[in-house]
PDB file of C-alpha atoms and ligand atoms in Angstrom:
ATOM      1  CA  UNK A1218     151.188 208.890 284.192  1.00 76.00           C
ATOM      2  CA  UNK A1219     153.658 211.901 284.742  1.00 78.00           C
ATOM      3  CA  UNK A1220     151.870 214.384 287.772  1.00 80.00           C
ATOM      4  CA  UNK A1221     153.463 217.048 286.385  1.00 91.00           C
ATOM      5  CA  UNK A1222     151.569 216.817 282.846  1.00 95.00           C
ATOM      6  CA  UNK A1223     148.945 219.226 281.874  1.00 97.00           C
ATOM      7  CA  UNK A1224     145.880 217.186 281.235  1.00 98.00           C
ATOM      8  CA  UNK A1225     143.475 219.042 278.935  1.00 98.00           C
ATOM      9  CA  UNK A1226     139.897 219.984 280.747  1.00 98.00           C
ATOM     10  CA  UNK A1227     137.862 219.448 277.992  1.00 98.00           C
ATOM     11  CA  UNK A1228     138.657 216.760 275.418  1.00 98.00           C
ATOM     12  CA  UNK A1229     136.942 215.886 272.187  1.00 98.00           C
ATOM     13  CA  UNK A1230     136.889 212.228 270.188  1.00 98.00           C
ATOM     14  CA  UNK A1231     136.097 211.644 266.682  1.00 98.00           C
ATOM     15  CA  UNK A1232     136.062 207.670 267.174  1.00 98.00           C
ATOM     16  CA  UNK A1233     136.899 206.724 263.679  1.00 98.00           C
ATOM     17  CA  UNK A1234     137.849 203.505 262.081  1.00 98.00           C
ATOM     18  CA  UNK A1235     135.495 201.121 263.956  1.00 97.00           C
ATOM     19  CA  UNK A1236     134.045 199.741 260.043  1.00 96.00           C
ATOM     20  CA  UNK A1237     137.785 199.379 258.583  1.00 98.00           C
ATOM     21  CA  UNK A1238     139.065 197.549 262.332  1.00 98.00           C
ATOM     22  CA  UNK A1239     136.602 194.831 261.749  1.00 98.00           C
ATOM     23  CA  UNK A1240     137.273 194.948 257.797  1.00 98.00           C
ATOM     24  CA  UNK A1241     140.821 194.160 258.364  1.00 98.00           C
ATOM     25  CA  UNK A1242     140.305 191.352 260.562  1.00 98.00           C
ATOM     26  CA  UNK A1243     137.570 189.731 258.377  1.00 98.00           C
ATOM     27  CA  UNK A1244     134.396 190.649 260.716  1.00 98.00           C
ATOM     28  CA  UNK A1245     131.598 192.832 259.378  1.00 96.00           C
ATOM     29  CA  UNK A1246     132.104 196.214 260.001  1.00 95.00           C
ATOM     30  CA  UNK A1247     128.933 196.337 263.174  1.00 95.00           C
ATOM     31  CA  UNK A1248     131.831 194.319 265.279  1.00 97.00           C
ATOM     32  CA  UNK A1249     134.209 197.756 264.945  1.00 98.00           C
ATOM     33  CA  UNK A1250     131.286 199.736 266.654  1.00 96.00           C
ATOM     34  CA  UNK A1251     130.493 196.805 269.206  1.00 96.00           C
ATOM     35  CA  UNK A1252     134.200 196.810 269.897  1.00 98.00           C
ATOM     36  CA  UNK A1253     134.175 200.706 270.241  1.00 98.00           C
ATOM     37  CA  UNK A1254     132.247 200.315 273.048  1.00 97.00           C
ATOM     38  CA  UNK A1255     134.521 198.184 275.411  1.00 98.00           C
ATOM     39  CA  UNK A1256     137.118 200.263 274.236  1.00 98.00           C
ATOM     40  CA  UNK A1257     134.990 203.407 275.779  1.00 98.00           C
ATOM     41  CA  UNK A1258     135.075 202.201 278.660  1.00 97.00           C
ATOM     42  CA  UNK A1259     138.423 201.766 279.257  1.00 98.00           C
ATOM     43  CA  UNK A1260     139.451 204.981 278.316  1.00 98.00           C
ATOM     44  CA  UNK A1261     136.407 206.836 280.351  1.00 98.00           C
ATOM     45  CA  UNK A1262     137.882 204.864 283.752  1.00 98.00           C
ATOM     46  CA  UNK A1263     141.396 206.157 282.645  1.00 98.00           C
ATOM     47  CA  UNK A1264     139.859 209.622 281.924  1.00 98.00           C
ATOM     48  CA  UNK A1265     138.567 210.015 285.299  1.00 98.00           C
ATOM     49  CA  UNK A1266     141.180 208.642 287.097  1.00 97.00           C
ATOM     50  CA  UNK A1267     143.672 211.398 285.508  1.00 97.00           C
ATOM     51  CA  UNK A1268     141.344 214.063 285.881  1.00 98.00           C
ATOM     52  CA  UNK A1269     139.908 214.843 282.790  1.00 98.00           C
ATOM     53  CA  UNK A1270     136.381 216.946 283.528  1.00 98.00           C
ATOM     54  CA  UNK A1271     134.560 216.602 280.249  1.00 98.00           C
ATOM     55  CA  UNK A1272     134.773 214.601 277.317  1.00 99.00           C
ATOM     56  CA  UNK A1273     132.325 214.703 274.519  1.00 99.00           C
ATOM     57  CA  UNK A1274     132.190 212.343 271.617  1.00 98.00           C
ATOM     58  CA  UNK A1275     130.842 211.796 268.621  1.00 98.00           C
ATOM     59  CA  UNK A1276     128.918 208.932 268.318  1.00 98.00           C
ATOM     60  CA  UNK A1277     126.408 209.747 265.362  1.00 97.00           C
ATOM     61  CA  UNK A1278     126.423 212.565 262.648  1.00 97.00           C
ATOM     62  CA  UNK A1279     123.197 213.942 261.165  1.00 96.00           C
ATOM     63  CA  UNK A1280     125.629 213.028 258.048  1.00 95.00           C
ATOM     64  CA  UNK A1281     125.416 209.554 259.388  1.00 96.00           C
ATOM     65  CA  UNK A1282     121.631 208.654 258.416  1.00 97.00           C
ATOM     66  CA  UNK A1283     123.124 208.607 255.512  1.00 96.00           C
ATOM     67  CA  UNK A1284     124.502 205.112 255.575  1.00 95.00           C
ATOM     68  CA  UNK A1285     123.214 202.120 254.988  1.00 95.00           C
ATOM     69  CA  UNK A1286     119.503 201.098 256.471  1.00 96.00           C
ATOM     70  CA  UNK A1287     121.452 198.509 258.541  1.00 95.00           C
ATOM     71  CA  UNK A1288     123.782 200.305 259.887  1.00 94.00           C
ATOM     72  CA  UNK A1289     122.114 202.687 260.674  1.00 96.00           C
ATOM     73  CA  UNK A1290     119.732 200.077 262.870  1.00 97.00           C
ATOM     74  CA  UNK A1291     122.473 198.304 264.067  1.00 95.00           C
ATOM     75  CA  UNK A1292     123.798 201.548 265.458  1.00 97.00           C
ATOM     76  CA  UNK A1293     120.474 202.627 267.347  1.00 98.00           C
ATOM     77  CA  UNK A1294     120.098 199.379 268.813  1.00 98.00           C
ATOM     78  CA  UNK A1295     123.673 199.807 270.211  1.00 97.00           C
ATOM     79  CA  UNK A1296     123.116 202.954 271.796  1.00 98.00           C
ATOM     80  CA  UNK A1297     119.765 201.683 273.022  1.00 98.00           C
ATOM     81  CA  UNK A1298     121.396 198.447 274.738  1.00 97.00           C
ATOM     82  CA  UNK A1299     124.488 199.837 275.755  1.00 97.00           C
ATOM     83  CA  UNK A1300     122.557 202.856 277.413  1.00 97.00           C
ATOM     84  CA  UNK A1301     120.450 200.885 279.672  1.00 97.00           C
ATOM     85  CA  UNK A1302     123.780 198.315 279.832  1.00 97.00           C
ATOM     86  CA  UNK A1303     126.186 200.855 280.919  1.00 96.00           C
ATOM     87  CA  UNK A1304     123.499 203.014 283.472  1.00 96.00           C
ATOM     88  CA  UNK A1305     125.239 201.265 286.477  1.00 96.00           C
ATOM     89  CA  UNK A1306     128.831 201.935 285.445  1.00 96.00           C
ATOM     90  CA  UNK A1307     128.056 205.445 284.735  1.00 97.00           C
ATOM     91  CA  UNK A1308     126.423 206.136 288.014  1.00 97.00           C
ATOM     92  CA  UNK A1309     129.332 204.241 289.868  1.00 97.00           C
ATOM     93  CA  UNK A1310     132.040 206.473 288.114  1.00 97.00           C
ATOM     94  CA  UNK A1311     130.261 209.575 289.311  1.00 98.00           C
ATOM     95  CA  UNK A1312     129.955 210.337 285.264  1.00 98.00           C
ATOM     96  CA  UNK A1313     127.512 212.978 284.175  1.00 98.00           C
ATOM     97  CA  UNK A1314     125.524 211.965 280.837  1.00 98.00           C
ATOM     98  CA  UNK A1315     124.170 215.182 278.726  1.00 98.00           C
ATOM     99  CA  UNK A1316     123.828 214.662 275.260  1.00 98.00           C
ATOM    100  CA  UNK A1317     123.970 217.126 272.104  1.00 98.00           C
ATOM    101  CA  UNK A1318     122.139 216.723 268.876  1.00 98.00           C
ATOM    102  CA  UNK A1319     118.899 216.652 267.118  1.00 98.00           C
ATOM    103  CA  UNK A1320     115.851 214.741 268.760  1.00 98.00           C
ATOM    104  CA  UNK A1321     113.966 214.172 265.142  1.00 97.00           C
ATOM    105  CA  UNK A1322     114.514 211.843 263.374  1.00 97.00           C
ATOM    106  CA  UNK A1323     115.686 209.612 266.499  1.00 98.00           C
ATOM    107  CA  UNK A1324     113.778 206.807 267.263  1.00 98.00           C
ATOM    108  CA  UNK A1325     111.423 206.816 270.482  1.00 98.00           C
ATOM    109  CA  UNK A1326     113.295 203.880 271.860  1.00 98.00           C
ATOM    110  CA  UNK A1327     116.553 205.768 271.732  1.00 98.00           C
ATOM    111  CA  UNK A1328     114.868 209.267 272.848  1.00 98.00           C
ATOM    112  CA  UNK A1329     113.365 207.349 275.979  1.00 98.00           C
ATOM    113  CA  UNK A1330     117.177 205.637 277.103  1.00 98.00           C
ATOM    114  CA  UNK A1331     118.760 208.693 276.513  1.00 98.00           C
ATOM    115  CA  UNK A1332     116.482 210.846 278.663  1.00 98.00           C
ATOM    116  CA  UNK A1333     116.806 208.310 281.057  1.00 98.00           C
ATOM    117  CA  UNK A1334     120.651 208.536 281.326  1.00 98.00           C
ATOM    118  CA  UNK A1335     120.817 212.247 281.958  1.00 98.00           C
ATOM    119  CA  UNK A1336     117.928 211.937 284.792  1.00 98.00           C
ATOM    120  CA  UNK A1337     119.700 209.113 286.657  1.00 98.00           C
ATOM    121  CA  UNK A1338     123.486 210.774 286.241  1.00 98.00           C
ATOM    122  CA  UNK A1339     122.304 214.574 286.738  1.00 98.00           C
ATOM    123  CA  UNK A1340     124.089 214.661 290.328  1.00 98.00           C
ATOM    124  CA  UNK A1341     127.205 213.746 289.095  1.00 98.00           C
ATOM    125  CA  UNK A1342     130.011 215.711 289.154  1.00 97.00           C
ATOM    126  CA  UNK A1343     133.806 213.287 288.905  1.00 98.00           C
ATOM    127  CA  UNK A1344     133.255 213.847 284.642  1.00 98.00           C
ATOM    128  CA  UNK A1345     130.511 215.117 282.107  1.00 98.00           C
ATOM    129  CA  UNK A1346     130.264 212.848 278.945  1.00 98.00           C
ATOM    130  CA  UNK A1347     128.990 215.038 276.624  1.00 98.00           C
ATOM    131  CA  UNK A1348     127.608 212.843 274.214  1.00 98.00           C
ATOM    132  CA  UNK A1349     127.362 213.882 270.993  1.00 98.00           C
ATOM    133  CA  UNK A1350     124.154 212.059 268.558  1.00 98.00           C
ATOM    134  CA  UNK A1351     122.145 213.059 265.389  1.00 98.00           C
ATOM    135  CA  UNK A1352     124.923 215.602 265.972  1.00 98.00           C
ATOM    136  CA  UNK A1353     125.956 218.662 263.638  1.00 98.00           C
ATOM    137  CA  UNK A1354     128.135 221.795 264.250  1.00 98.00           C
ATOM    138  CA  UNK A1355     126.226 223.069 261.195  1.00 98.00           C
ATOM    139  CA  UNK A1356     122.370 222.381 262.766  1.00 98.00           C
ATOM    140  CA  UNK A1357     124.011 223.158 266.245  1.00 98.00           C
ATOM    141  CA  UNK A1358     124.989 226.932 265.064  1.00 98.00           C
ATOM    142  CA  UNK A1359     121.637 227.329 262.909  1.00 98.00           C
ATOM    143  CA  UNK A1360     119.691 225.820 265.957  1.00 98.00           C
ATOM    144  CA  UNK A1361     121.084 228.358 268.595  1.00 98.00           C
ATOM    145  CA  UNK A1362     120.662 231.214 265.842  1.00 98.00           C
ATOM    146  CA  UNK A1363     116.629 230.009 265.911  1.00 98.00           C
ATOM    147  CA  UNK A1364     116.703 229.908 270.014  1.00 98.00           C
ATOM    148  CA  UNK A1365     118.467 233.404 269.671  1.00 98.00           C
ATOM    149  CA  UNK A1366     115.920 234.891 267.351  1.00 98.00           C
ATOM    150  CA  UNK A1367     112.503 233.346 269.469  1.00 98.00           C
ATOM    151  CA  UNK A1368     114.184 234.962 272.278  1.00 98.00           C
ATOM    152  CA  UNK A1369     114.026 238.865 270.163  1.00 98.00           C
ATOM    153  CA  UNK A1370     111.021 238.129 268.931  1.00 98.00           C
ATOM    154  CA  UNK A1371     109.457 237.929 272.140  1.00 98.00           C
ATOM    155  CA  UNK A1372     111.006 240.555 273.590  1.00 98.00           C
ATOM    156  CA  UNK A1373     113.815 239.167 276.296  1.00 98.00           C
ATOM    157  CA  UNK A1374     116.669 240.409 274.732  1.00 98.00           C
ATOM    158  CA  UNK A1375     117.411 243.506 272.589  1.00 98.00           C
ATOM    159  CA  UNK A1376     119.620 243.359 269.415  1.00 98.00           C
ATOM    160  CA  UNK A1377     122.793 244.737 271.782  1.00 98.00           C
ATOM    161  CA  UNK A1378     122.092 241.613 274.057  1.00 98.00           C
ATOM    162  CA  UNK A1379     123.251 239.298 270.895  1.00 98.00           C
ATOM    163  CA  UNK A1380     127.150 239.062 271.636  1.00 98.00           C
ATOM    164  CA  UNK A1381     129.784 235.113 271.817  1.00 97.00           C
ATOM    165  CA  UNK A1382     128.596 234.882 274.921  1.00 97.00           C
ATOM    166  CA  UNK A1383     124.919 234.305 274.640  1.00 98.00           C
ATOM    167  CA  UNK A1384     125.363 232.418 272.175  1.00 98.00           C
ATOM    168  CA  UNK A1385     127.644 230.258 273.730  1.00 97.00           C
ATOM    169  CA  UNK A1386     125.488 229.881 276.507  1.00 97.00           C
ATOM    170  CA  UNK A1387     122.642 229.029 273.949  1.00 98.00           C
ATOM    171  CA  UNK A1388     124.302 225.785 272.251  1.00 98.00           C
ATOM    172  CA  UNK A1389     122.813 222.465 272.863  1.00 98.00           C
ATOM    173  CA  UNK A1390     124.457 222.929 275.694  1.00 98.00           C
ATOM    174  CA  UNK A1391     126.594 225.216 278.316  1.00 94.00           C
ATOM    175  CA  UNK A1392     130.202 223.655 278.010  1.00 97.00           C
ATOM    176  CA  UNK A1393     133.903 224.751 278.343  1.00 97.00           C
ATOM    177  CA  UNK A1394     135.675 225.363 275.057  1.00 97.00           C
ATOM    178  CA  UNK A1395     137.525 222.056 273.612  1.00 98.00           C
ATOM    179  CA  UNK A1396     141.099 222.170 275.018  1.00 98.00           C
ATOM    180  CA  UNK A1397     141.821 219.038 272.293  1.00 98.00           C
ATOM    181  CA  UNK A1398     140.592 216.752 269.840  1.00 98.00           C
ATOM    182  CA  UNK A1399     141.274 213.398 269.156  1.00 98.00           C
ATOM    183  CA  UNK A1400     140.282 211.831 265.572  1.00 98.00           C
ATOM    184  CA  UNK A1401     141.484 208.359 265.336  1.00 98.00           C
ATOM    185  CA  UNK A1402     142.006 205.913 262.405  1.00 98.00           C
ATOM    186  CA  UNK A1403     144.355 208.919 260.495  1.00 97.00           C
ATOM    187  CA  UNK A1404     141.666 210.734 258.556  1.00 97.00           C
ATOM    188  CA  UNK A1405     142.324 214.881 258.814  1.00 98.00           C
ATOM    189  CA  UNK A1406     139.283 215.664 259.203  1.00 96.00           C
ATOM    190  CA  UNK A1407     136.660 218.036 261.323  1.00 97.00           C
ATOM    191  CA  UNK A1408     133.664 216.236 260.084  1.00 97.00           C
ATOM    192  CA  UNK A1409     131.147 218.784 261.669  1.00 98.00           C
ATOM    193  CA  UNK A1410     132.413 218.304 265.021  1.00 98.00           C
ATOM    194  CA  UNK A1411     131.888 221.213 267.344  1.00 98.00           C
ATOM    195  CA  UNK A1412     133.581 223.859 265.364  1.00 98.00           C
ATOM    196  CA  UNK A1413     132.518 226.340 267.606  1.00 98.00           C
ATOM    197  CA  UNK A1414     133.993 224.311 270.820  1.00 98.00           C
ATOM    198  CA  UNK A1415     136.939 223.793 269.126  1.00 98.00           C
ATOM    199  CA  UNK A1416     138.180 226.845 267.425  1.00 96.00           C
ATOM    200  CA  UNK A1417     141.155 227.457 270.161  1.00 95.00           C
ATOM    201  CA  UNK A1418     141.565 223.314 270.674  1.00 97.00           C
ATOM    202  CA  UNK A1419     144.622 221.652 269.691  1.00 97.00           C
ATOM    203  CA  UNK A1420     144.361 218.674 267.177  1.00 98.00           C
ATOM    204  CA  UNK A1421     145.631 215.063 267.216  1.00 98.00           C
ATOM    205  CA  UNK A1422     145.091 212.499 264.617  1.00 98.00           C
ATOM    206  CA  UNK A1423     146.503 209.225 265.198  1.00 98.00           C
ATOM    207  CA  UNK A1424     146.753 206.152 262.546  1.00 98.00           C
ATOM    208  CA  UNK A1425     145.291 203.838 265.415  1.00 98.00           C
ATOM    209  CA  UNK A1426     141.392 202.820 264.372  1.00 98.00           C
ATOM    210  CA  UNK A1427     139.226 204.091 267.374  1.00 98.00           C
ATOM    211  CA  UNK A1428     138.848 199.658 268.906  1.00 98.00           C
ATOM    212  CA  UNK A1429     142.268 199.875 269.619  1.00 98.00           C
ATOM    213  CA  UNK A1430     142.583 202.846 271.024  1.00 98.00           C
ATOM    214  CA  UNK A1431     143.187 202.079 274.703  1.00 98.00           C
ATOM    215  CA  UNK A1432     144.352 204.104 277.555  1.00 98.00           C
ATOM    216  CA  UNK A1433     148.193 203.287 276.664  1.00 98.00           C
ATOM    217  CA  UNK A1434     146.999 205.249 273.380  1.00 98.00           C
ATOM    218  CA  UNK A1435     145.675 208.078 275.531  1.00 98.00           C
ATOM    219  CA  UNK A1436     148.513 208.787 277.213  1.00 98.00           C
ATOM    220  CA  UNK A1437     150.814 209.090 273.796  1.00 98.00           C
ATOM    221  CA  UNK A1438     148.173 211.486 272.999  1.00 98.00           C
ATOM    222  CA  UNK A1439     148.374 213.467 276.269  1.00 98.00           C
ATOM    223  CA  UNK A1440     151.944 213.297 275.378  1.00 97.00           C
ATOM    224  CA  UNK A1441     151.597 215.259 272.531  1.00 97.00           C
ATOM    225  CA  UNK A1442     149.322 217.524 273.992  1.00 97.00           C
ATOM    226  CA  UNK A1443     152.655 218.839 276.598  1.00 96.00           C
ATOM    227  CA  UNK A1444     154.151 219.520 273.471  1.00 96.00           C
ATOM    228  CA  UNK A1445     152.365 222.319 272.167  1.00 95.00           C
ATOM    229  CA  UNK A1446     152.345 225.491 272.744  1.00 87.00           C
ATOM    230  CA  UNK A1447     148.970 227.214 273.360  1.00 82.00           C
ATOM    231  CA  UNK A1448     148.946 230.971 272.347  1.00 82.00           C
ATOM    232  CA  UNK A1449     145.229 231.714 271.758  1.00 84.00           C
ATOM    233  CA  UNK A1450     145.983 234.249 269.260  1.00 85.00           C
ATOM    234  CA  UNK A1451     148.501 236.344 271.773  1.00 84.00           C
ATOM    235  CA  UNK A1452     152.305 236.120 271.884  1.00 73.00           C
ATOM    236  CA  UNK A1453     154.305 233.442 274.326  1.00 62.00           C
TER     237      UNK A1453
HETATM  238  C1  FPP B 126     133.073 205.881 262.929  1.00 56.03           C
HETATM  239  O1  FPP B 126     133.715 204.738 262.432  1.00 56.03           O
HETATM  240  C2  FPP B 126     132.166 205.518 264.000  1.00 56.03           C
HETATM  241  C3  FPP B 126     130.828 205.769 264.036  1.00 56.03           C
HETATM  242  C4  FPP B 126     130.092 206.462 262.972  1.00 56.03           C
HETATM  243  C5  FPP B 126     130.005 205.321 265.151  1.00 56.03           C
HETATM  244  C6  FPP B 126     130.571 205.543 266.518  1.00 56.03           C
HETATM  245  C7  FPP B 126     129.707 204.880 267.475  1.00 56.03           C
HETATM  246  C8  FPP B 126     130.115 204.115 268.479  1.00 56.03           C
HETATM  247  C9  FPP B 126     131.526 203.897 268.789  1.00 56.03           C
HETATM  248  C10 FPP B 126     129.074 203.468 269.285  1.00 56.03           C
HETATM  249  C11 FPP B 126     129.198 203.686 270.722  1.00 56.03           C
HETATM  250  C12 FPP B 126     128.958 205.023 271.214  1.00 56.03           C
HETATM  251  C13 FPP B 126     128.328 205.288 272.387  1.00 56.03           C
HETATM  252  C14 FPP B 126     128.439 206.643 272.924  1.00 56.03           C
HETATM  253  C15 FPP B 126     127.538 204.299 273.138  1.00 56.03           C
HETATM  254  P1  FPP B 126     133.410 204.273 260.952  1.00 56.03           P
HETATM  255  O2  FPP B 126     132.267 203.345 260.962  1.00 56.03           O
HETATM  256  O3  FPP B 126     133.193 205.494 260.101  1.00 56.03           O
HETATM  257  O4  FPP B 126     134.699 203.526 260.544  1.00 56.03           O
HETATM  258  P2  FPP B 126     135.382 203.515 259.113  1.00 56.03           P
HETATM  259  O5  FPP B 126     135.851 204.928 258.854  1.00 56.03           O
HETATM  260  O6  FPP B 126     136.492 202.559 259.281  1.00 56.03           O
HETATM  261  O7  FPP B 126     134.345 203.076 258.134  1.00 56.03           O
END
């Protein structure tokens, strides 16, 4: 890639079209989301080696319970094997695990891999996967208010003490704003995905369903993301 391209700091991924990739090639739609995860890896080796520092995805809505039963179990055994499967890889990349979402209702299984993950990765530093499960920017922002309130109630800060950056600090956790987000598979869509992250980020929303998104995909994106012209509300 170009040295002279601006990579973002902080990107976002809405990995999308994993059901409708298998669809279209006759598989059931669990082999788009077993897929994904190959396709992960690629792109976090490509991240790191260009530089990008954080990179959160979104790997399960709160929204998401609501499909079906086994889905839904195929999905939690995925995270639970490739968790313990991809420990190694992590660690060897230098690739900080933190995750943001909703413990209940996870399953114990899952909440026992995923602690495990951020213990064994804590010292890294190269890239922090921020990954995002039983995730909602709706629970996130109604979760910090809760944190916020606790906090008044028992006296550690004062009403003046309430300003963006506590309660930035106070989200599920303490991240850089997104610089851009990537939604794959052509949908236009937010979908509850870190609005408060993202309210400066630039947007990108390729046809390509999330499996085939490789790095050569990445780099059309990053592309794209040269291309624009970041004001942040002032005047270039
Ligand atoms: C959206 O595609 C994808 C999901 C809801 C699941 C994403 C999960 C993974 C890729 C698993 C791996 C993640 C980690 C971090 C280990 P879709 O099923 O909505 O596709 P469709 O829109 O074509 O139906």
């Amino acid at each position: 890639m170009n040295n002279d391209l601006i990579i973002p700091n902080h990107i976002g991924i809405i990995m999308d079209g994993n059901g409708r990739w298998a669809q279209e090639k006759g598989m059931i739609r669990t082999m788009g989301h077993k897929k994904a995860i190959e396709t992960l890896r690629e792109l976090l080796i490509h991240m790191a080696d260009v530089g990008v520092k954080y990179c959160s995805l979104y790997a399960f809505s709160t929204e998401n319970f609501k499909r079906d039963v086994s889905e839904v179990e195929f999905l939690m055994n995925l995270f639970i094997v490739a968790f313990q499967k991809e420990i190694e890889f992590l660690k060897s990349m230098k690739v900080r695990v933190v995750f943001s979402g909703r413990k209940n209702p996870l399953p114990e299984k899952v909440l026992e891999v995923m602690d495990k993950i951020v213990e064994d990765t804590k010292n890294n530093d190269k890239l922090v996967l921020n990954i995002c499960l039983n995730y909602g920017s709706h629970a996130e922002i109604v979760d910090t208010t809760k944190k916020i309130c606790e906090m008044y109630k028992s006296g550690k800060i004062s009403l003046d003490d309430v300003n963006e950056e506590l309660f930035e600090s106070n989200l599920y956790n303490n991240l850089p704003p997104l610089d851009f987000v990537i939604r794959t598979s052509g949908e236009l869509r937010l979908s509850n995905f870190m609005m408060w992250q993202a309210s400066y980020a630039e947007f990108y929303f390729p046809k390509t369903y999330f499996p085939d998104f490789d790095s050569k995909e990445f780099d059309k994106a990053i592309l794209e993301f040269n291309k624009r012209n970041r004001r942040f509300g002032g005047v270039k």
